Tab-separated table of C-alpha atoms in Angstrom:
chain	number	residue	atom	x	y	z
R	1	UNK	CA	-26.090	-19.120	9.062
R	2	UNK	CA	-24.295	-15.716	8.810
R	3	UNK	CA	-20.907	-15.855	7.198
R	4	UNK	CA	-18.822	-13.843	4.889
R	5	UNK	CA	-15.867	-14.451	2.510
R	6	UNK	CA	-12.840	-12.782	3.935
R	7	UNK	CA	-10.024	-11.179	1.975
R	8	UNK	CA	-8.715	-14.461	0.884
R	9	UNK	CA	-11.897	-16.403	0.161
R	10	UNK	CA	-11.895	-18.069	3.829
R	11	UNK	CA	-15.553	-18.253	5.129
R	12	UNK	CA	-15.831	-16.813	8.649
R	13	UNK	CA	-18.901	-17.225	10.630
R	14	UNK	CA	-20.480	-14.267	12.814
R	15	UNK	CA	-23.388	-13.314	14.782
R	16	UNK	CA	-24.768	-9.818	15.646
R	17	UNK	CA	-27.622	-8.623	18.211
R	18	UNK	CA	-28.610	-5.309	19.357
R	19	UNK	CA	-28.609	-1.656	18.125
R	20	UNK	CA	-26.415	1.320	19.121
R	21	UNK	CA	-22.585	1.929	18.880
R	22	UNK	CA	-21.012	-1.163	17.396
R	23	UNK	CA	-18.717	-3.627	19.537
R	24	UNK	CA	-16.770	-6.124	17.790
R	25	UNK	CA	-15.797	-8.936	20.069
R	26	UNK	CA	-12.434	-11.057	19.228
R	27	UNK	CA	-12.346	-14.271	21.070
R	28	UNK	CA	-9.571	-16.138	22.827
R	29	UNK	CA	-7.628	-19.296	21.737
R	30	UNK	CA	-9.439	-21.604	23.938
R	31	UNK	CA	-12.921	-20.308	22.941
R	32	UNK	CA	-15.169	-19.010	19.780
R	33	UNK	CA	-17.817	-16.527	18.957
R	34	UNK	CA	-19.716	-18.004	22.195
R	35	UNK	CA	-17.104	-16.810	24.550
R	36	UNK	CA	-18.794	-13.442	24.752
R	37	UNK	CA	-22.440	-14.542	25.258
R	38	UNK	CA	-22.639	-13.133	28.757
R	39	UNK	CA	-21.564	-9.854	27.111
R	40	UNK	CA	-24.019	-10.029	24.388
R	41	UNK	CA	-26.924	-10.892	26.695
R	42	UNK	CA	-26.555	-7.583	28.705
R	43	UNK	CA	-25.049	-5.122	26.455
R	44	UNK	CA	-27.324	-5.784	23.284
R	45	UNK	CA	-29.653	-3.567	25.080
R	46	UNK	CA	-27.527	-0.552	24.498
R	47	UNK	CA	-24.986	-1.540	21.818
R	48	UNK	CA	-24.749	-3.553	18.521
R	49	UNK	CA	-22.667	-6.519	19.493
R	50	UNK	CA	-20.806	-8.410	16.806
R	51	UNK	CA	-19.096	-11.669	17.605
R	52	UNK	CA	-17.173	-14.100	15.237
R	53	UNK	CA	-15.071	-17.285	15.065
R	54	UNK	CA	-11.634	-16.734	14.080
R	55	UNK	CA	-10.522	-18.777	10.957
R	56	UNK	CA	-9.791	-22.365	12.204
R	57	UNK	CA	-12.359	-22.251	14.913
R	58	UNK	CA	-15.814	-23.812	14.165
R	59	UNK	CA	-18.189	-23.048	12.833
R	60	UNK	CA	-15.870	-20.822	10.744
R	61	UNK	CA	-13.809	-22.490	8.043
R	62	UNK	CA	-10.594	-24.628	8.991
R	63	UNK	CA	-8.247	-23.909	5.919
R	64	UNK	CA	-5.979	-27.166	5.380
R	65	UNK	CA	-2.902	-25.063	4.499
R	66	UNK	CA	-0.757	-23.881	7.542
R	67	UNK	CA	0.225	-20.896	5.196
R	68	UNK	CA	-3.370	-19.528	5.450
R	69	UNK	CA	-2.962	-18.767	9.280
R	70	UNK	CA	-0.950	-16.264	11.070
R	71	UNK	CA	-1.329	-12.777	12.686
R	72	UNK	CA	-1.639	-10.975	9.373
R	73	UNK	CA	-4.644	-13.320	8.302
R	74	UNK	CA	-6.384	-12.836	11.885
R	75	UNK	CA	-5.952	-9.164	11.714
R	76	UNK	CA	-7.172	-9.198	8.046
R	77	UNK	CA	-10.376	-11.093	8.928
R	78	UNK	CA	-11.335	-8.553	11.599
R	79	UNK	CA	-10.905	-5.730	8.630
R	80	UNK	CA	-13.019	-7.771	6.414
R	81	UNK	CA	-15.825	-8.331	8.967
R	82	UNK	CA	-15.954	-4.652	9.466
R	83	UNK	CA	-16.049	-3.970	5.728
R	84	UNK	CA	-18.631	-6.523	5.269
R	85	UNK	CA	-21.023	-5.073	7.869
R	86	UNK	CA	-20.083	-1.510	6.547
R	87	UNK	CA	-18.517	-0.400	9.762
R	88	UNK	CA	-16.598	2.842	9.375
R	89	UNK	CA	-15.431	2.293	13.148
R	90	UNK	CA	-16.120	0.216	16.028
R	91	UNK	CA	-15.333	-0.221	19.668
R	92	UNK	CA	-12.904	-3.487	19.410
R	93	UNK	CA	-12.978	-5.793	22.531
R	94	UNK	CA	-10.423	-8.859	22.480
R	95	UNK	CA	-9.505	-11.303	25.234
R	96	UNK	CA	-6.188	-13.120	25.164
R	97	UNK	CA	-5.362	-13.972	21.687
R	98	UNK	CA	-8.125	-11.889	20.518
R	99	UNK	CA	-6.809	-8.982	22.651
R	100	UNK	CA	-3.505	-9.312	20.713
R	101	UNK	CA	-5.291	-9.171	17.380
R	102	UNK	CA	-7.470	-6.304	18.440
R	103	UNK	CA	-4.434	-4.409	19.439
R	104	UNK	CA	-2.567	-5.229	16.184
R	105	UNK	CA	-5.736	-4.247	14.388
R	106	UNK	CA	-5.855	-0.783	16.214
R	107	UNK	CA	-2.108	-0.207	15.279
R	108	UNK	CA	-2.556	-0.897	11.698
R	109	UNK	CA	-5.919	0.737	11.403
R	110	UNK	CA	-6.469	3.399	13.972
R	111	UNK	CA	-9.044	5.315	11.907
R	112	UNK	CA	-11.272	2.296	12.023
R	113	UNK	CA	-11.270	2.176	15.944
R	114	UNK	CA	-13.352	4.178	18.457
R	115	UNK	CA	-12.024	2.528	21.525
R	116	UNK	CA	-9.931	-0.734	22.305
R	117	UNK	CA	-10.649	-3.021	25.241
R	118	UNK	CA	-7.888	-5.650	25.844
R	119	UNK	CA	-8.487	-8.357	28.352
R	120	UNK	CA	-5.450	-10.468	29.352
R	121	UNK	CA	-3.321	-9.024	26.699
R	122	UNK	CA	0.281	-10.648	26.493
R	123	UNK	CA	3.353	-9.648	24.810
R	124	UNK	CA	5.279	-12.393	22.740
R	125	UNK	CA	8.673	-13.374	23.845
R	126	UNK	CA	10.985	-10.500	24.769
R	127	UNK	CA	14.242	-12.385	24.116
R	128	UNK	CA	15.592	-15.715	23.043
R	129	UNK	CA	15.467	-17.267	26.377
R	130	UNK	CA	11.797	-16.469	26.684
R	131	UNK	CA	11.122	-17.640	23.197
R	132	UNK	CA	12.803	-21.156	23.714
R	133	UNK	CA	10.571	-21.481	26.881
R	134	UNK	CA	7.403	-20.047	25.275
R	135	UNK	CA	7.602	-22.183	22.316
R	136	UNK	CA	8.685	-25.413	24.001
R	137	UNK	CA	6.871	-25.222	27.190
R	138	UNK	CA	3.624	-24.034	25.852
R	139	UNK	CA	3.214	-24.120	22.184
R	140	UNK	CA	4.706	-27.273	21.150
R	141	UNK	CA	3.376	-29.188	24.451
R	142	UNK	CA	-0.229	-28.016	23.638
R	143	UNK	CA	0.008	-28.796	19.872
R	144	UNK	CA	1.302	-32.227	20.808
R	145	UNK	CA	-1.704	-32.700	23.113
R	146	UNK	CA	-4.288	-31.464	20.522
R	147	UNK	CA	-2.847	-33.841	17.965
R	148	UNK	CA	-3.028	-36.736	20.486
R	149	UNK	CA	-5.943	-36.101	22.547
R	150	UNK	CA	-7.809	-33.501	20.594
R	151	UNK	CA	-10.263	-31.296	22.840
R	152	UNK	CA	-9.617	-33.450	25.841
R	153	UNK	CA	-5.972	-32.620	25.505
R	154	UNK	CA	-6.969	-28.922	25.536
R	155	UNK	CA	-9.296	-29.040	28.481
R	156	UNK	CA	-6.780	-30.874	30.595
R	157	UNK	CA	-4.054	-28.120	29.779
R	158	UNK	CA	-6.567	-25.655	31.232
R	159	UNK	CA	-7.708	-27.853	34.299
R	160	UNK	CA	-4.064	-27.734	35.419
R	161	UNK	CA	-3.204	-24.256	34.361
R	162	UNK	CA	-2.939	-21.541	37.554
R	163	UNK	CA	-4.676	-19.036	35.650
R	164	UNK	CA	-7.762	-20.737	35.097
R	165	UNK	CA	-8.185	-22.244	38.948
R	166	UNK	CA	-10.408	-19.086	40.033
R	167	UNK	CA	-12.833	-19.704	36.982
R	168	UNK	CA	-13.161	-23.615	37.908
R	169	UNK	CA	-13.299	-22.848	41.632
R	170	UNK	CA	-15.660	-19.758	41.607
R	171	UNK	CA	-18.061	-20.673	38.706
R	172	UNK	CA	-18.416	-24.137	38.037
R	173	UNK	CA	-21.636	-23.822	35.736
R	174	UNK	CA	-19.861	-21.693	33.320
R	175	UNK	CA	-16.739	-23.469	33.550
R	176	UNK	CA	-18.472	-26.521	32.292
R	177	UNK	CA	-19.944	-24.872	29.400
R	178	UNK	CA	-16.553	-23.579	28.587
R	179	UNK	CA	-14.735	-27.043	28.718
R	180	UNK	CA	-17.468	-28.571	26.456
R	181	UNK	CA	-17.307	-26.071	23.922
R	182	UNK	CA	-13.485	-26.382	24.097
R	183	UNK	CA	-13.785	-30.178	23.529
R	184	UNK	CA	-15.382	-29.758	20.444
R	185	UNK	CA	-12.810	-27.301	18.821
R	186	UNK	CA	-11.364	-28.465	15.680
R	187	UNK	CA	-8.002	-30.074	16.838
R	188	UNK	CA	-6.637	-29.575	13.078
R	189	UNK	CA	-7.341	-25.703	13.438
R	190	UNK	CA	-6.191	-25.209	16.815
R	191	UNK	CA	-2.804	-26.678	15.934
R	192	UNK	CA	-2.484	-24.614	12.836
R	193	UNK	CA	-3.094	-21.525	14.894
R	194	UNK	CA	-0.647	-22.713	17.695
R	195	UNK	CA	1.863	-23.122	14.948
R	196	UNK	CA	1.471	-19.688	13.256
R	197	UNK	CA	-0.185	-17.185	15.288
R	198	UNK	CA	1.139	-18.156	18.853
R	199	UNK	CA	4.609	-19.629	17.458
R	200	UNK	CA	5.324	-16.345	15.907
R	201	UNK	CA	3.951	-13.793	18.313
R	202	UNK	CA	6.116	-10.804	18.410
R	203	UNK	CA	7.149	-8.900	21.250
R	204	UNK	CA	5.060	-5.752	22.031
R	205	UNK	CA	7.906	-4.289	23.720
R	206	UNK	CA	9.360	-3.362	20.476
R	207	UNK	CA	6.543	-1.614	19.409
R	208	UNK	CA	6.924	1.117	21.772
R	209	UNK	CA	6.894	3.989	18.914
R	210	UNK	CA	3.534	2.575	17.401
R	211	UNK	CA	2.040	2.444	20.779
R	212	UNK	CA	2.957	5.909	21.907
R	213	UNK	CA	1.565	7.204	18.655
R	214	UNK	CA	-1.835	5.620	19.215
R	215	UNK	CA	-4.181	8.236	20.627
R	216	UNK	CA	-7.566	6.331	20.853
R	217	UNK	CA	-8.820	5.380	24.288
R	218	UNK	CA	-7.725	2.015	25.552
R	219	UNK	CA	-9.014	-0.062	28.357
R	220	UNK	CA	-6.540	-2.480	29.820
R	221	UNK	CA	-8.256	-5.437	31.859
R	222	UNK	CA	-6.530	-8.008	33.619
R	223	UNK	CA	-7.038	-10.606	36.685
R	224	UNK	CA	-4.559	-10.649	39.289
R	225	UNK	CA	-4.209	-14.576	39.076
R	226	UNK	CA	-3.150	-14.424	35.508
R	227	UNK	CA	0.410	-15.243	33.823
R	228	UNK	CA	3.094	-12.981	34.938
R	229	UNK	CA	3.847	-11.873	31.584
R	230	UNK	CA	0.247	-10.528	31.451
R	231	UNK	CA	0.904	-8.107	34.177
R	232	UNK	CA	4.351	-7.092	32.828
R	233	UNK	CA	2.711	-6.500	29.427
R	234	UNK	CA	0.032	-4.297	30.790
R	235	UNK	CA	2.238	-2.240	32.957
R	236	UNK	CA	4.295	-1.552	29.909
R	237	UNK	CA	1.063	-0.726	27.948
R	238	UNK	CA	-0.389	1.561	30.484
R	239	UNK	CA	2.889	3.534	30.728
R	240	UNK	CA	3.196	3.568	26.981
R	241	UNK	CA	-0.157	4.189	25.406
R	242	UNK	CA	-0.944	7.700	25.890
R	243	UNK	CA	-4.793	7.401	26.496
R	244	UNK	CA	-4.964	4.230	28.641
R	245	UNK	CA	-6.641	3.031	31.919
R	246	UNK	CA	-5.732	-0.271	33.443
R	247	UNK	CA	-8.455	-2.046	35.551
R	248	UNK	CA	-7.374	-4.858	37.648
R	249	UNK	CA	-9.504	-7.815	39.029
R	250	UNK	CA	-8.334	-9.275	42.191
R	251	UNK	CA	-8.871	-13.085	42.765
R	252	UNK	CA	-9.546	-13.478	39.018
R	253	UNK	CA	-7.509	-15.265	36.320
R	254	UNK	CA	-7.030	-15.076	32.584
R	255	UNK	CA	-10.585	-14.768	31.323
R	256	UNK	CA	-12.060	-11.625	33.239
R	257	UNK	CA	-14.833	-11.254	30.773
R	258	UNK	CA	-16.497	-14.670	32.053
R	259	UNK	CA	-15.081	-14.772	35.565
R	260	UNK	CA	-16.422	-11.300	36.495
R	261	UNK	CA	-19.172	-10.777	33.650
R	262	UNK	CA	-21.406	-8.370	35.456
R	263	UNK	CA	-18.426	-5.962	36.732
R	264	UNK	CA	-16.904	-6.171	33.391
R	265	UNK	CA	-20.001	-5.485	31.377
R	266	UNK	CA	-20.722	-2.305	33.494
R	267	UNK	CA	-16.904	-1.331	32.925
R	268	UNK	CA	-17.453	-1.859	29.215
R	269	UNK	CA	-20.654	-0.105	28.788
R	270	UNK	CA	-19.203	2.943	30.527
R	271	UNK	CA	-16.025	3.009	28.421
R	272	UNK	CA	-17.213	1.977	24.953
R	273	UNK	CA	-18.532	4.841	22.932
R	274	UNK	CA	-20.351	5.979	19.827
R	275	UNK	CA	-17.920	6.422	16.972
R	276	UNK	CA	-17.199	9.846	15.803
């Protein structure tokens, strides 16, 4: 089983396939390294595709201490993976939680990025009112469900989530696979991630200066049926990042890379590039 020891000794599982310009895929909270299988199957013909499970997501290690989780750890794991593989630069592709980590990595390590593709990226709360609602209505609610019902609680959240209705409606086969994988996530790891990475997610609207200074190509990808803050965040990013394009998929929810895999793959293949 391919794995490496991250900067603080945590074991991180990864897979790679194909040859060519490297793409490192960073998964969402509801997934793991398998979330990108529809990309790897197609893009491995032209790219070196690298997927991994974040800490707290099997088969990577699930640290017991909450202090071992957080955005700095998530970004540090991505850097450690690239160092382990000897990648000076890579195309970074993330969705949801993974897109936030991908952007955080890009802003902190711009010299290691050939391009960044951000799917369904969303800022953290912009003010105290949003913070109270975000932490109370989503983070705490889902953490309680995970503690009480485990993976079944996670699936129940997404079954009722408006941003996942198009996925369930239009692709029942891949939804069944996704839900099965989600049921088998580590509940302990998920609660730790919710209580740190998500609880403390910062506002991207306060990062305007660094975003304006980031000159690498950025592809913003959203579905029109995603959360309101995703749309508002990406409108801000499009206006702020100097070298960005924004592609919106109609009739699509949060997980564009799965819901509209063929179109997303073509878009990504045209956008990703050989590191200089």
